[in-house]
């Protein structure tokens, strides 16, 4: 490799490590606030700045819209809260083709708007000033598309063929180019999202859910993302041997998993990991969204899910949460190229802002361990009585899950999802303030073509 080629690769990797770090977390002013108990008495909590979520959970089933050879399109919810629900069947290519056919215009619009959005960010001089000079120079010389294309090229030998085939199917069905779709799917590899998660069972839910498992995934990310315009709940019914049916909860055209739940009742949560040693990150390997999706598709219990993560050729550093109905437990994972650390509630680090709670594993949205008391205090308040309803209140008070929030009730096999509205829609802005839609996963996974 020439010196120039080596320099291009090095600059590209620096870009991929730093670009969009401005979205790392949502900062807030720390001040005392109050939360209302069910008896209407107010109790002070440090640095909880939110307000209760007063929206009613939406319980109506999805409404059928259209059908193609290998898929069906429904809509769940109403107005600004509506989510596209797809059922896809067959091989990876067949599912991708149905995906592209069913959401042809929506995917085309989203990819076009996202491209314009990213180009505007790159043209923003103040934004470029926040990047290292060599990164800004690289973008000016080669462009963001070149960086995303390079990231694909240096990782594609680790990407299973099913992802390539599905992307090609979406391209053929929608008319959007394969390259544009793959660039969109590589954005999570180079962006940072704050996020919160927890898994609670046993003593933590014994009075409210008979000790069964409850899991939260709260996504704190770019609140200006054009992806908000096309929210999706995609139920895959793969024909590939050894596969589970599973749900990808995210945005139209995004085939990797940022939030998800499988027919084996495996639930996935995710959060950035910023305070790791400098040498833990890597860029040559399997993109983390693809790794999490394969965990949903092929894991059948907690041990096999963790084994899937252990055996993955990992890239960037994140936290992963894995819940499993068979064991009825949850594990937190520090996931990186160099290290994978697994925590239960007894081994997770303990500090004043993060008290140890029996049968609860959790991380809040903040990068620094000592940033906030709020999330831990709310979990402590509801410990023993945690359920779907007060989890929705916890994230509203802690103001986490600004873009998306999902709650998994494993015993009932139900998933609850809320999303941020777009700027031209009315009502509360952030997901944690908005209506949650209930999904009956037994019904969805049993859906026939």
Coordinates of C-alpha atoms in Angstrom, one line a residue:
X1 CA 0.0 0.0 0.0
X2 CA 1.4 3.4 -0.9
X3 CA 2.1 6.1 1.7
X4 CA -0.8 8.2 0.3
X5 CA -3.2 5.2 0.5
X6 CA -2.1 4.4 4.1
X7 CA -2.7 8.1 5.0
X8 CA -6.2 8.0 3.4
X9 CA -7.1 4.9 5.4
X10 CA -5.7 6.4 8.7
X11 CA -7.6 9.6 8.1
X12 CA -10.7 7.7 7.4
X13 CA -10.5 5.7 10.6
X14 CA -10.0 8.9 12.6
X15 CA -13.0 10.4 10.9
X16 CA -15.1 7.3 11.7
X17 CA -14.0 7.5 15.4
X18 CA -14.8 11.2 15.8
X19 CA -17.6 12.3 13.3
X20 CA -20.9 13.2 14.9
X21 CA -19.5 12.9 18.5
X22 CA -21.6 16.1 19.0
X23 CA -24.5 13.7 19.4
X24 CA -22.8 11.8 22.2
X25 CA -25.3 12.8 24.9
X26 CA -28.0 15.2 25.8
X27 CA -26.7 17.7 28.4
X28 CA -29.0 19.3 30.9
X29 CA -28.8 21.7 33.8
X30 CA -28.8 19.9 37.1
X31 CA -31.3 21.2 39.6
X32 CA -33.7 19.8 42.1
X33 CA -37.2 18.8 40.9
X34 CA -40.2 16.8 42.0
X35 CA -42.0 13.7 41.1
X36 CA -45.5 12.9 42.1
X37 CA -46.4 9.7 44.0
X38 CA -49.6 7.9 43.3
X39 CA -50.9 9.5 46.5
X40 CA -50.3 12.9 45.0
X41 CA -47.6 13.8 47.6
X42 CA -44.5 15.3 46.0
X43 CA -41.1 13.8 46.8
X44 CA -37.9 15.7 45.9
X45 CA -35.3 14.0 43.7
X46 CA -32.0 15.5 42.7
X47 CA -31.6 16.5 39.1
X48 CA -34.8 14.9 37.7
X49 CA -35.9 17.7 35.4
X50 CA -38.8 15.9 33.6
X51 CA -42.6 15.8 34.0
X52 CA -44.9 12.8 34.2
X53 CA -46.1 11.4 30.9
X54 CA -49.9 11.9 30.8
X55 CA -50.5 10.1 27.5
X56 CA -52.6 6.9 27.4
X57 CA -51.1 3.7 26.0
X58 CA -52.4 2.9 22.5
X59 CA -53.7 -0.6 22.4
X60 CA -55.5 -1.0 19.1
X61 CA -54.0 -3.6 16.7
X62 CA -52.1 -2.5 13.5
X63 CA -54.3 -1.7 10.5
X64 CA -53.6 -3.5 7.2
X65 CA -52.6 -1.4 4.2
X66 CA -51.0 -3.5 1.5
X67 CA -49.4 -6.8 0.4
X68 CA -46.7 -8.0 -1.9
X69 CA -45.4 -11.5 -2.8
X70 CA -43.2 -11.8 0.3
X71 CA -44.5 -9.2 2.7
X72 CA -47.4 -7.2 4.2
X73 CA -47.6 -3.6 5.3
X74 CA -49.7 -2.4 8.3
X75 CA -49.8 0.9 10.3
X76 CA -49.8 1.0 14.1
X77 CA -50.9 4.1 16.1
X78 CA -52.2 7.3 14.8
X79 CA -51.0 10.7 13.6
X80 CA -47.5 11.7 14.8
X81 CA -47.2 8.4 16.7
X82 CA -47.9 6.2 13.7
X83 CA -45.3 3.4 13.0
X84 CA -45.0 1.4 9.8
X85 CA -45.3 -2.3 10.6
X86 CA -43.9 -4.7 8.0
X87 CA -44.0 -8.5 7.9
X88 CA -41.3 -9.9 5.7
X89 CA -41.0 -13.6 4.7
X90 CA -38.5 -15.8 2.9
X91 CA -34.8 -15.5 2.0
X92 CA -32.8 -12.4 2.8
X93 CA -33.2 -11.1 -0.8
X94 CA -36.9 -11.9 -0.9
X95 CA -37.5 -10.1 2.4
X96 CA -35.4 -7.1 1.2
X97 CA -37.4 -7.0 -2.1
X98 CA -40.7 -7.0 -0.2
X99 CA -39.3 -4.3 2.1
X100 CA -38.4 -2.0 -0.8
X101 CA -41.7 -2.7 -2.6
X102 CA -43.9 -2.0 0.4
X103 CA -42.1 1.2 1.4
X104 CA -40.8 2.3 -2.0
X105 CA -41.6 6.0 -1.7
X106 CA -40.9 6.3 2.1
X107 CA -37.4 4.8 1.8
X108 CA -36.6 7.0 -1.3
X109 CA -37.7 10.1 0.6
X110 CA -35.8 9.2 3.8
X111 CA -32.5 8.5 2.0
X112 CA -32.8 11.6 -0.1
X113 CA -33.6 13.8 2.9
X114 CA -30.9 12.2 5.0
X115 CA -28.3 12.8 2.3
X116 CA -29.2 16.5 2.1
X117 CA -29.2 16.7 6.0
X118 CA -25.7 15.3 6.2
X119 CA -24.4 17.5 3.4
X120 CA -25.6 20.5 5.3
X121 CA -23.8 19.4 8.4
X122 CA -20.6 19.0 6.5
X123 CA -21.0 22.4 4.9
X124 CA -21.4 24.0 8.3
X125 CA -18.1 25.7 9.0
X126 CA -18.7 25.7 12.8
X127 CA -19.3 22.0 12.7
X128 CA -16.0 21.3 10.8
X129 CA -14.1 23.5 13.3
X130 CA -15.1 21.0 16.0
X131 CA -13.2 18.2 14.1
X132 CA -9.5 17.6 14.0
X133 CA -7.9 19.5 11.1
X134 CA -6.9 16.3 9.3
X135 CA -10.5 15.0 9.5
X136 CA -11.9 18.3 8.2
X137 CA -9.4 18.3 5.4
X138 CA -10.3 14.7 4.5
X139 CA -14.0 15.5 4.3
X140 CA -13.2 18.6 2.2
X141 CA -11.0 16.5 -0.1
X142 CA -13.0 13.2 -0.4
X143 CA -16.5 13.9 1.0
X144 CA -18.6 12.1 3.6
X145 CA -19.8 9.5 1.1
X146 CA -16.3 8.4 0.4
X147 CA -15.7 7.9 4.2
X148 CA -18.9 5.8 4.5
X149 CA -18.0 3.8 1.4
X150 CA -14.5 3.1 2.8
X151 CA -16.0 1.9 6.1
X152 CA -18.1 -0.6 4.1
X153 CA -15.1 -1.7 2.1
X154 CA -12.9 -2.4 5.2
X155 CA -15.7 -4.3 7.0
X156 CA -17.5 -6.1 4.3
X157 CA -15.5 -9.3 4.6
X158 CA -17.0 -9.6 8.1
X159 CA -20.6 -8.9 7.0
X160 CA -22.7 -12.0 6.5
X161 CA -24.1 -12.4 3.0
X162 CA -27.7 -12.1 4.3
X163 CA -27.1 -8.4 4.9
X164 CA -25.7 -7.8 1.4
X165 CA -28.6 -9.7 -0.1
X166 CA -31.3 -7.9 1.8
X167 CA -29.8 -4.5 1.0
X168 CA -29.8 -5.5 -2.7
X169 CA -33.4 -6.6 -2.4
X170 CA -34.4 -3.3 -0.9
X171 CA -32.5 -1.5 -3.7
X172 CA -34.3 -3.5 -6.3
X173 CA -37.7 -3.0 -4.7
X174 CA -37.4 0.7 -4.0
X175 CA -35.2 2.0 -6.8
X176 CA -32.8 3.5 -4.2
X177 CA -29.1 2.5 -5.0
X178 CA -27.4 -0.2 -3.1
X179 CA -24.6 2.3 -2.1
X180 CA -27.0 4.9 -0.7
X181 CA -28.8 2.2 1.4
X182 CA -25.5 0.8 2.7
X183 CA -24.2 4.3 3.6
X184 CA -27.4 4.9 5.6
X185 CA -26.9 1.5 7.4
X186 CA -23.3 2.4 8.3
X187 CA -24.3 5.6 10.0
X188 CA -24.7 3.9 13.4
X189 CA -21.1 2.8 13.2
X190 CA -19.8 6.4 13.2
X191 CA -22.4 8.2 15.4
X192 CA -22.7 8.3 19.2
X193 CA -26.0 8.1 21.1
X194 CA -26.4 8.6 24.9
X195 CA -29.2 6.2 25.7
X196 CA -30.4 4.5 28.9
X197 CA -31.3 0.9 29.7
X198 CA -32.3 -1.5 32.4
X199 CA -33.3 -5.1 33.0
X200 CA -35.3 -5.8 36.2
X201 CA -36.6 -9.1 37.6
X202 CA -37.0 -11.0 40.8
X203 CA -37.0 -8.7 43.8
X204 CA -37.3 -5.7 41.6
X205 CA -40.6 -6.7 40.1
X206 CA -42.0 -9.2 42.7
X207 CA -44.9 -7.0 43.8
X208 CA -46.0 -5.8 40.4
X209 CA -45.1 -8.6 37.9
X210 CA -44.5 -11.7 40.1
X211 CA -40.8 -11.3 39.6
X212 CA -40.8 -11.6 35.8
X213 CA -38.4 -9.8 33.5
X214 CA -38.9 -6.2 32.4
X215 CA -36.5 -4.4 30.1
X216 CA -36.1 -0.8 28.9
X217 CA -34.3 0.6 25.8
X218 CA -34.3 4.4 25.7
X219 CA -32.5 6.0 22.7
X220 CA -31.1 9.5 23.1
X221 CA -29.7 10.6 19.8
X222 CA -29.9 13.4 17.2
X223 CA -33.3 15.0 17.7
X224 CA -33.1 16.6 14.2
X225 CA -32.7 13.4 12.3
X226 CA -34.8 13.1 9.1
X227 CA -35.3 9.4 10.1
X228 CA -38.1 10.6 12.4
X229 CA -40.3 10.9 9.3
X230 CA -40.3 7.1 8.7
X231 CA -40.5 5.1 11.9
X232 CA -40.7 1.3 11.5
X233 CA -41.4 -1.9 13.3
X234 CA -40.2 -4.7 10.9
X235 CA -41.1 -8.3 11.8
X236 CA -38.8 -10.7 10.0
X237 CA -39.9 -14.3 9.3
X238 CA -36.7 -15.7 7.8
X239 CA -36.5 -19.0 6.0
X240 CA -32.8 -19.4 6.8
X241 CA -32.1 -22.5 8.9
X242 CA -31.8 -21.9 12.6
X243 CA -33.6 -18.5 12.5
X244 CA -36.0 -17.0 14.9
X245 CA -38.7 -14.6 13.8
X246 CA -37.7 -11.2 15.2
X247 CA -38.6 -7.5 15.3
X248 CA -36.3 -4.7 14.3
X249 CA -37.6 -1.4 15.8
X250 CA -36.1 1.6 14.2
X251 CA -36.4 3.5 10.9
X252 CA -37.3 2.6 7.3
X253 CA -34.4 1.0 5.4
X254 CA -32.2 0.5 8.5
X255 CA -31.7 -3.3 8.5
X256 CA -29.3 -3.5 11.5
X257 CA -30.7 -3.6 15.0
X258 CA -30.7 -0.6 17.3
X259 CA -33.7 -1.9 19.2
X260 CA -35.2 -5.4 18.9
X261 CA -37.0 -8.4 20.3
X262 CA -37.2 -12.0 19.1
X263 CA -39.6 -15.0 19.0
X264 CA -37.2 -16.6 21.5
X265 CA -38.0 -13.7 23.8
X266 CA -34.6 -12.2 23.6
X267 CA -34.6 -8.4 24.0
X268 CA -31.8 -6.0 23.0
X269 CA -30.9 -2.6 24.4
X270 CA -27.9 -0.4 23.5
X271 CA -26.0 2.6 24.7
X272 CA -22.7 4.3 23.8
X273 CA -19.5 3.5 25.8
X274 CA -17.4 6.6 25.9
X275 CA -15.2 6.2 29.0
X276 CA -13.4 3.1 27.8
X277 CA -9.6 2.9 27.3
X278 CA -8.4 4.5 24.1
X279 CA -7.2 1.3 22.5
X280 CA -10.6 -0.6 22.9
X281 CA -12.1 0.7 19.7
X282 CA -11.8 -0.9 16.3
X283 CA -13.3 -0.3 12.9
X284 CA -12.4 -3.5 11.0
X285 CA -15.0 -6.1 11.9
X286 CA -18.7 -6.7 11.9
X287 CA -20.8 -3.5 12.4
X288 CA -22.4 -3.6 15.8
X289 CA -26.0 -3.2 14.4
X290 CA -25.5 -6.4 12.4
X291 CA -24.0 -8.2 15.4
X292 CA -27.1 -7.3 17.5
X293 CA -29.4 -8.3 14.7
X294 CA -27.8 -11.7 14.4
X295 CA -28.1 -12.2 18.1
X296 CA -31.9 -11.7 17.7
X297 CA -32.1 -14.0 14.7
X298 CA -30.1 -16.9 16.0
X299 CA -29.9 -16.8 19.8
X300 CA -32.3 -19.0 21.7
X301 CA -31.5 -18.1 25.4
X302 CA -29.2 -15.8 27.4
X303 CA -26.1 -17.9 27.1
X304 CA -26.4 -18.3 23.3
X305 CA -27.0 -14.5 23.0
X306 CA -23.9 -13.7 25.0
X307 CA -21.9 -16.3 23.1
X308 CA -23.0 -14.7 19.8
X309 CA -21.5 -11.4 21.1
X310 CA -18.3 -13.0 22.4
X311 CA -17.6 -14.7 19.1
X312 CA -18.3 -11.6 17.0
X313 CA -15.3 -9.8 15.4
X314 CA -16.4 -6.6 17.1
X315 CA -15.7 -2.9 16.1
X316 CA -16.7 0.2 18.1
X317 CA -17.3 0.4 21.8
X318 CA -20.9 0.3 23.1
X319 CA -23.0 -1.0 26.0
X320 CA -25.4 -3.8 25.2
X321 CA -28.3 -5.1 27.3
X322 CA -29.6 -8.6 26.8
X323 CA -32.8 -9.9 28.4
X324 CA -34.1 -13.5 28.1
X325 CA -37.4 -14.9 29.2
X326 CA -36.1 -18.5 29.7
X327 CA -33.7 -17.5 32.5
X328 CA -35.9 -14.5 33.3
X329 CA -32.8 -12.4 33.7
X330 CA -30.8 -9.6 32.0
X331 CA -27.1 -8.9 31.5
X332 CA -25.3 -5.7 30.8
X333 CA -22.3 -5.9 28.4
X334 CA -19.4 -3.6 27.8
X335 CA -18.8 -4.4 24.1
X336 CA -15.7 -3.4 22.2
X337 CA -13.1 -4.6 19.7
X338 CA -10.6 -5.5 22.5
X339 CA -12.8 -6.4 25.4
X340 CA -16.2 -7.8 26.3
X341 CA -17.3 -7.4 30.0
X342 CA -20.5 -9.0 31.2
X343 CA -22.3 -7.8 34.4
X344 CA -25.1 -9.1 36.5
X345 CA -26.7 -7.0 39.3
X346 CA -24.1 -8.1 41.8
X347 CA -21.0 -7.3 39.7
X348 CA -22.0 -4.1 38.0
X349 CA -20.0 -1.1 39.3
X350 CA -21.5 0.7 42.3
X351 CA -21.1 4.4 43.1
X352 CA -23.3 7.1 44.8
X353 CA -25.1 8.0 41.6
X354 CA -25.5 4.3 40.7
X355 CA -26.7 2.4 43.8
X356 CA -26.7 -1.4 43.7
X357 CA -30.3 -2.7 43.4
X358 CA -31.2 -6.3 43.8
X359 CA -32.0 -7.9 40.4
X360 CA -31.6 -4.7 38.4
X361 CA -28.8 -4.0 35.9
X362 CA -28.8 -0.5 34.4
X363 CA -27.0 2.4 32.8
X364 CA -28.3 5.9 32.4
X365 CA -27.8 8.2 29.4
X366 CA -24.8 10.1 30.8
X367 CA -21.2 9.3 29.8
X368 CA -19.6 10.1 33.1
X369 CA -20.4 7.9 36.1
X370 CA -20.9 10.8 38.5
X371 CA -23.1 12.9 36.2
X372 CA -26.6 12.3 37.6
X373 CA -28.5 10.8 40.5
X374 CA -31.9 10.8 38.8
X375 CA -32.2 7.5 37.0
X376 CA -30.8 5.4 39.9
X377 CA -33.0 7.2 42.4
X378 CA -36.1 6.6 40.4
X379 CA -35.3 2.9 40.0
X380 CA -34.7 2.8 43.8
X381 CA -38.1 4.4 44.4
X382 CA -40.0 1.9 42.3
X383 CA -37.9 -1.1 43.3
X384 CA -40.1 -4.1 44.0
X385 CA -43.0 -2.5 42.0
X386 CA -41.3 -1.9 38.6
X387 CA -43.7 -2.4 35.7
X388 CA -44.5 -1.0 32.2
X389 CA -46.5 1.9 33.5
X390 CA -44.0 3.3 36.0
X391 CA -41.1 2.6 33.6
X392 CA -42.8 5.1 31.3
X393 CA -42.9 7.6 34.1
X394 CA -39.3 6.9 35.0
X395 CA -38.0 7.9 31.6
X396 CA -40.3 10.9 31.5
X397 CA -38.9 12.2 34.7
X398 CA -35.3 11.3 33.8
X399 CA -35.8 12.7 30.3
X400 CA -34.2 9.8 28.5
X401 CA -35.4 8.3 25.3
X402 CA -35.7 11.5 23.4
X403 CA -35.8 9.9 19.9
X404 CA -37.2 6.4 20.7
X405 CA -38.2 4.4 23.8
X406 CA -39.1 0.7 24.1
X407 CA -40.3 -1.4 27.0
X408 CA -40.3 -5.2 26.9
X409 CA -42.7 -7.2 29.1
X410 CA -41.3 -10.8 28.7
X411 CA -44.0 -12.7 30.6
X412 CA -46.8 -11.2 28.5
X413 CA -44.7 -11.1 25.4
X414 CA -45.6 -7.5 24.8
X415 CA -43.5 -4.6 23.5
X416 CA -44.3 -0.9 24.0
X417 CA -42.8 1.7 21.7
X418 CA -42.8 5.5 21.5
X419 CA -41.1 7.9 19.1
X420 CA -40.2 11.5 18.7
X421 CA -42.4 13.5 16.5
X422 CA -41.2 15.5 13.5
X423 CA -41.0 19.3 13.6
X424 CA -44.1 19.8 11.5
X425 CA -46.3 17.8 13.9
X426 CA -48.0 18.8 17.1
X427 CA -47.9 17.7 20.7
X428 CA -45.0 16.9 23.0
X429 CA -41.7 16.6 21.1
X430 CA -39.7 13.7 22.6
X431 CA -40.5 10.0 22.7
X432 CA -40.5 9.9 26.5
X433 CA -43.4 12.4 26.5
X434 CA -45.5 10.8 23.9
X435 CA -47.9 7.9 23.4
X436 CA -46.6 4.4 23.7
X437 CA -48.0 1.8 21.3
X438 CA -48.5 -1.7 22.6
X439 CA -47.5 -4.6 20.4
X440 CA -48.7 -8.1 21.0
X441 CA -45.6 -10.1 20.0
X442 CA -47.3 -13.5 20.1
X443 CA -49.8 -12.3 17.4
X444 CA -47.1 -10.6 15.3
X445 CA -44.7 -13.6 15.3
X446 CA -47.6 -15.9 14.4
X447 CA -48.7 -13.7 11.5
X448 CA -49.0 -15.7 8.2
X449 CA -48.3 -14.4 4.7

